[in-house]
CSV table of N, CA and C in Angstrom, one decimal:
chain,number,residue,atom,x,y,z
A,1,UNK,N,-112.0,21.3,134.3
A,1,UNK,CA,-112.0,22.7,134.4
A,1,UNK,C,-111.7,23.3,133.0
A,2,UNK,N,-112.4,24.3,132.6
A,2,UNK,CA,-112.2,25.0,131.3
A,2,UNK,C,-111.1,26.0,131.5
A,3,UNK,N,-110.1,25.9,130.7
A,3,UNK,CA,-108.9,26.8,130.8
A,3,UNK,C,-109.2,28.1,130.3
A,4,UNK,N,-108.2,29.1,130.5
A,4,UNK,CA,-108.4,30.5,130.0
A,4,UNK,C,-108.7,30.5,128.5
A,5,UNK,N,-109.5,31.5,128.1
A,5,UNK,CA,-109.9,31.5,126.7
A,5,UNK,C,-109.3,32.7,126.0
A,6,UNK,N,-108.6,33.6,126.6
A,6,UNK,CA,-108.1,34.8,126.0
A,6,UNK,C,-107.4,34.6,124.7
A,7,UNK,N,-106.5,33.6,124.6
A,7,UNK,CA,-105.7,33.4,123.4
A,7,UNK,C,-105.9,32.0,122.8
A,8,UNK,N,-107.0,31.4,123.0
A,8,UNK,CA,-107.2,30.1,122.4
A,8,UNK,C,-107.5,30.3,120.9
A,9,UNK,N,-107.2,29.3,120.1
A,9,UNK,CA,-107.5,29.3,118.7
A,9,UNK,C,-108.2,28.0,118.3
A,10,UNK,N,-109.1,28.1,117.4
A,10,UNK,CA,-109.8,26.9,116.9
A,10,UNK,C,-108.8,26.0,116.1
A,11,UNK,N,-108.8,24.7,116.4
A,11,UNK,CA,-108.0,23.8,115.6
A,11,UNK,C,-108.9,22.8,114.9
A,12,UNK,N,-110.2,22.7,115.3
A,12,UNK,CA,-111.1,21.8,114.6
A,12,UNK,C,-112.5,22.4,114.7
A,13,UNK,N,-113.1,22.5,113.5
A,13,UNK,CA,-114.5,23.0,113.5
A,13,UNK,C,-115.3,22.5,112.2
A,14,UNK,N,-115.0,21.3,111.9
A,14,UNK,CA,-115.6,20.8,110.7
A,14,UNK,C,-116.2,19.4,111.0
A,15,UNK,N,-116.9,18.8,110.0
A,15,UNK,CA,-117.5,17.5,110.1
A,15,UNK,C,-116.4,16.4,110.0
A,16,UNK,N,-116.7,15.2,110.5
A,16,UNK,CA,-115.7,14.1,110.4
A,16,UNK,C,-115.1,13.9,111.7
A,17,UNK,N,-114.2,13.0,111.7
A,17,UNK,CA,-113.5,12.6,113.0
A,17,UNK,C,-112.2,13.5,113.2
A,18,UNK,N,-112.2,14.2,114.3
A,18,UNK,CA,-111.1,15.1,114.6
A,18,UNK,C,-109.9,14.4,115.2
A,19,UNK,N,-109.9,13.1,115.6
A,19,UNK,CA,-109.0,12.5,116.4
A,19,UNK,C,-107.5,12.6,115.9
A,20,UNK,N,-107.3,12.2,114.7
A,20,UNK,CA,-105.9,12.2,114.2
A,20,UNK,C,-105.3,13.6,114.1
A,21,UNK,N,-106.1,14.5,113.6
A,21,UNK,CA,-105.6,15.9,113.5
A,21,UNK,C,-105.4,16.5,114.8
A,22,UNK,N,-106.4,16.4,115.7
A,22,UNK,CA,-106.3,17.0,117.0
A,22,UNK,C,-105.1,16.4,117.8
A,23,UNK,N,-104.9,15.1,117.7
A,23,UNK,CA,-103.8,14.4,118.4
A,23,UNK,C,-102.5,15.0,118.0
A,24,UNK,N,-102.3,15.2,116.7
A,24,UNK,CA,-101.1,15.8,116.2
A,24,UNK,C,-100.9,17.2,116.7
A,25,UNK,N,-102.0,18.0,116.7
A,25,UNK,CA,-101.9,19.4,117.1
A,25,UNK,C,-101.6,19.6,118.6
A,26,UNK,N,-102.2,18.7,119.4
A,26,UNK,CA,-102.0,18.8,120.9
A,26,UNK,C,-100.9,17.9,121.4
A,27,UNK,N,-100.2,17.2,120.4
A,27,UNK,CA,-99.1,16.3,120.8
A,27,UNK,C,-99.5,15.3,121.9
A,28,UNK,N,-100.7,14.6,121.6
A,28,UNK,CA,-101.2,13.6,122.5
A,28,UNK,C,-101.5,12.4,121.6
A,29,UNK,N,-101.5,11.2,122.2
A,29,UNK,CA,-101.8,10.0,121.4
A,29,UNK,C,-103.3,9.9,121.0
A,30,UNK,N,-103.5,9.3,119.9
A,30,UNK,CA,-104.9,9.2,119.4
A,30,UNK,C,-105.9,8.5,120.3
A,31,UNK,N,-105.4,7.5,121.0
A,31,UNK,CA,-106.3,6.8,122.0
A,31,UNK,C,-106.8,7.8,123.1
A,32,UNK,N,-105.9,8.6,123.6
A,32,UNK,CA,-106.2,9.5,124.7
A,32,UNK,C,-107.2,10.6,124.2
A,33,UNK,N,-106.9,11.1,123.0
A,33,UNK,CA,-107.8,12.2,122.4
A,33,UNK,C,-109.2,11.6,122.1
A,34,UNK,N,-109.2,10.4,121.5
A,34,UNK,CA,-110.5,9.8,121.1
A,34,UNK,C,-111.3,9.5,122.4
A,35,UNK,N,-110.7,9.0,123.4
A,35,UNK,CA,-111.5,8.7,124.6
A,35,UNK,C,-112.0,10.0,125.3
A,36,UNK,N,-111.1,11.0,125.3
A,36,UNK,CA,-111.5,12.3,125.9
A,36,UNK,C,-112.7,12.9,125.2
A,37,UNK,N,-112.6,12.9,123.9
A,37,UNK,CA,-113.7,13.5,123.1
A,37,UNK,C,-115.0,12.7,123.3
A,38,UNK,N,-114.9,11.4,123.3
A,38,UNK,CA,-116.1,10.6,123.5
A,38,UNK,C,-116.7,10.9,124.9
A,39,UNK,N,-115.9,10.9,125.9
A,39,UNK,CA,-116.4,11.1,127.3
A,39,UNK,C,-117.0,12.5,127.4
A,40,UNK,N,-116.4,13.5,126.8
A,40,UNK,CA,-116.9,14.9,126.9
A,40,UNK,C,-118.2,15.0,126.2
A,41,UNK,N,-118.3,14.4,125.0
A,41,UNK,CA,-119.6,14.5,124.2
A,41,UNK,C,-120.7,13.7,125.0
A,42,UNK,N,-120.4,12.6,125.5
A,42,UNK,CA,-121.4,11.8,126.3
A,42,UNK,C,-121.9,12.6,127.5
A,43,UNK,N,-121.0,13.2,128.2
A,43,UNK,CA,-121.4,14.0,129.4
A,43,UNK,C,-122.2,15.2,129.0
A,44,UNK,N,-122.1,15.7,127.8
A,44,UNK,CA,-122.9,16.8,127.4
A,44,UNK,C,-124.1,16.4,126.7
A,45,UNK,N,-124.4,15.1,126.6
A,45,UNK,CA,-125.6,14.6,126.0
A,45,UNK,C,-125.5,14.6,124.5
A,46,UNK,N,-124.3,14.7,123.9
A,46,UNK,CA,-124.1,14.7,122.5
A,46,UNK,C,-123.9,13.3,122.0
A,47,UNK,N,-124.2,13.0,120.7
A,47,UNK,CA,-123.9,11.8,120.1
A,47,UNK,C,-122.6,11.8,119.4
A,48,UNK,N,-122.1,10.7,118.9
A,48,UNK,CA,-120.8,10.7,118.3
A,48,UNK,C,-120.7,11.5,117.0
A,49,UNK,N,-121.8,11.6,116.3
A,49,UNK,CA,-121.9,12.3,115.0
A,49,UNK,C,-122.1,13.8,115.2
A,50,UNK,N,-122.4,14.2,116.4
A,50,UNK,CA,-122.6,15.7,116.7
A,50,UNK,C,-121.3,16.4,116.6
A,51,UNK,N,-121.4,17.6,115.9
A,51,UNK,CA,-120.2,18.4,115.7
A,51,UNK,C,-119.7,19.1,117.0
A,52,UNK,N,-118.4,19.3,117.1
A,52,UNK,CA,-117.9,20.0,118.2
A,52,UNK,C,-116.8,21.0,117.7
A,53,UNK,N,-116.4,21.9,118.4
A,53,UNK,CA,-115.3,22.8,118.1
A,53,UNK,C,-114.2,22.6,119.1
A,54,UNK,N,-113.0,22.4,118.7
A,54,UNK,CA,-111.9,22.1,119.5
A,54,UNK,C,-110.8,23.1,119.4
A,55,UNK,N,-110.3,23.6,120.5
A,55,UNK,CA,-109.3,24.7,120.5
A,55,UNK,C,-107.9,24.2,120.9
A,56,UNK,N,-106.9,25.0,120.6
A,56,UNK,CA,-105.5,24.6,120.8
A,56,UNK,C,-105.1,24.5,122.3
A,57,UNK,N,-106.0,24.9,123.2
A,57,UNK,CA,-105.7,24.6,124.6
A,57,UNK,C,-106.5,23.4,125.2
A,58,UNK,N,-107.2,22.7,124.3
A,58,UNK,CA,-107.9,21.5,124.6
A,58,UNK,C,-109.4,21.7,124.9
A,59,UNK,N,-109.8,22.9,125.0
A,59,UNK,CA,-111.2,23.2,125.2
A,59,UNK,C,-112.1,22.6,124.1
A,60,UNK,N,-113.3,22.2,124.5
A,60,UNK,CA,-114.2,21.7,123.5
A,60,UNK,C,-115.6,22.4,123.8
A,61,UNK,N,-116.2,23.0,122.7
A,61,UNK,CA,-117.5,23.5,122.8
A,61,UNK,C,-118.4,22.8,121.8
A,62,UNK,N,-119.7,22.8,122.1
A,62,UNK,CA,-120.6,22.2,121.2
A,62,UNK,C,-120.7,23.2,119.9
A,63,UNK,N,-121.5,22.8,119.0
A,63,UNK,CA,-121.6,23.6,117.7
A,63,UNK,C,-122.2,25.0,117.9
A,64,UNK,N,-122.8,25.2,119.1
A,64,UNK,CA,-123.4,26.6,119.4
A,64,UNK,C,-122.4,27.4,120.2
A,65,UNK,N,-121.2,26.8,120.5
A,65,UNK,CA,-120.2,27.5,121.3
A,65,UNK,C,-120.3,27.4,122.8
A,66,UNK,N,-121.2,26.5,123.3
A,66,UNK,CA,-121.3,26.2,124.7
A,66,UNK,C,-120.1,25.4,125.2
A,67,UNK,N,-119.4,25.8,126.2
A,67,UNK,CA,-118.3,25.0,126.8
A,67,UNK,C,-118.8,23.7,127.3
A,68,UNK,N,-118.2,22.6,126.9
A,68,UNK,CA,-118.6,21.3,127.4
A,68,UNK,C,-117.4,20.5,128.0
A,69,UNK,N,-116.2,20.9,127.9
A,69,UNK,CA,-115.1,20.2,128.5
A,69,UNK,C,-113.7,20.6,128.0
A,70,UNK,N,-112.7,19.9,128.5
A,70,UNK,CA,-111.3,20.1,128.0
A,70,UNK,C,-110.7,18.7,127.9
A,71,UNK,N,-110.0,18.5,126.8
A,71,UNK,CA,-109.4,17.2,126.6
A,71,UNK,C,-108.4,16.9,127.7
A,72,UNK,N,-107.6,17.9,128.2
A,72,UNK,CA,-106.6,17.7,129.2
A,72,UNK,C,-107.2,17.3,130.5
A,73,UNK,N,-108.4,17.5,130.8
A,73,UNK,CA,-109.1,17.2,132.1
A,73,UNK,C,-109.6,15.8,132.1
A,74,UNK,N,-109.6,15.1,131.0
A,74,UNK,CA,-110.1,13.7,131.0
A,74,UNK,C,-108.9,12.7,131.3
A,75,UNK,N,-109.2,11.7,132.1
A,75,UNK,CA,-108.2,10.8,132.5
A,75,UNK,C,-108.2,9.6,131.6
């Protein structure tokens, strides 16, 4: 489920691997974040190298801003 967007802020919107940085920002372990991002990208039909935007509430959008998932919703 995509969480409320009213006050979310972008924490990642550049090339490269976001795992370490996003893990620290969301206070989650890197394994959890890496697995969640991989699963969300795969479900959206994106490849590993495709860019995503990640927000401080865990929401992830593709490079065009389309909602594709939330890190906190992945098991």
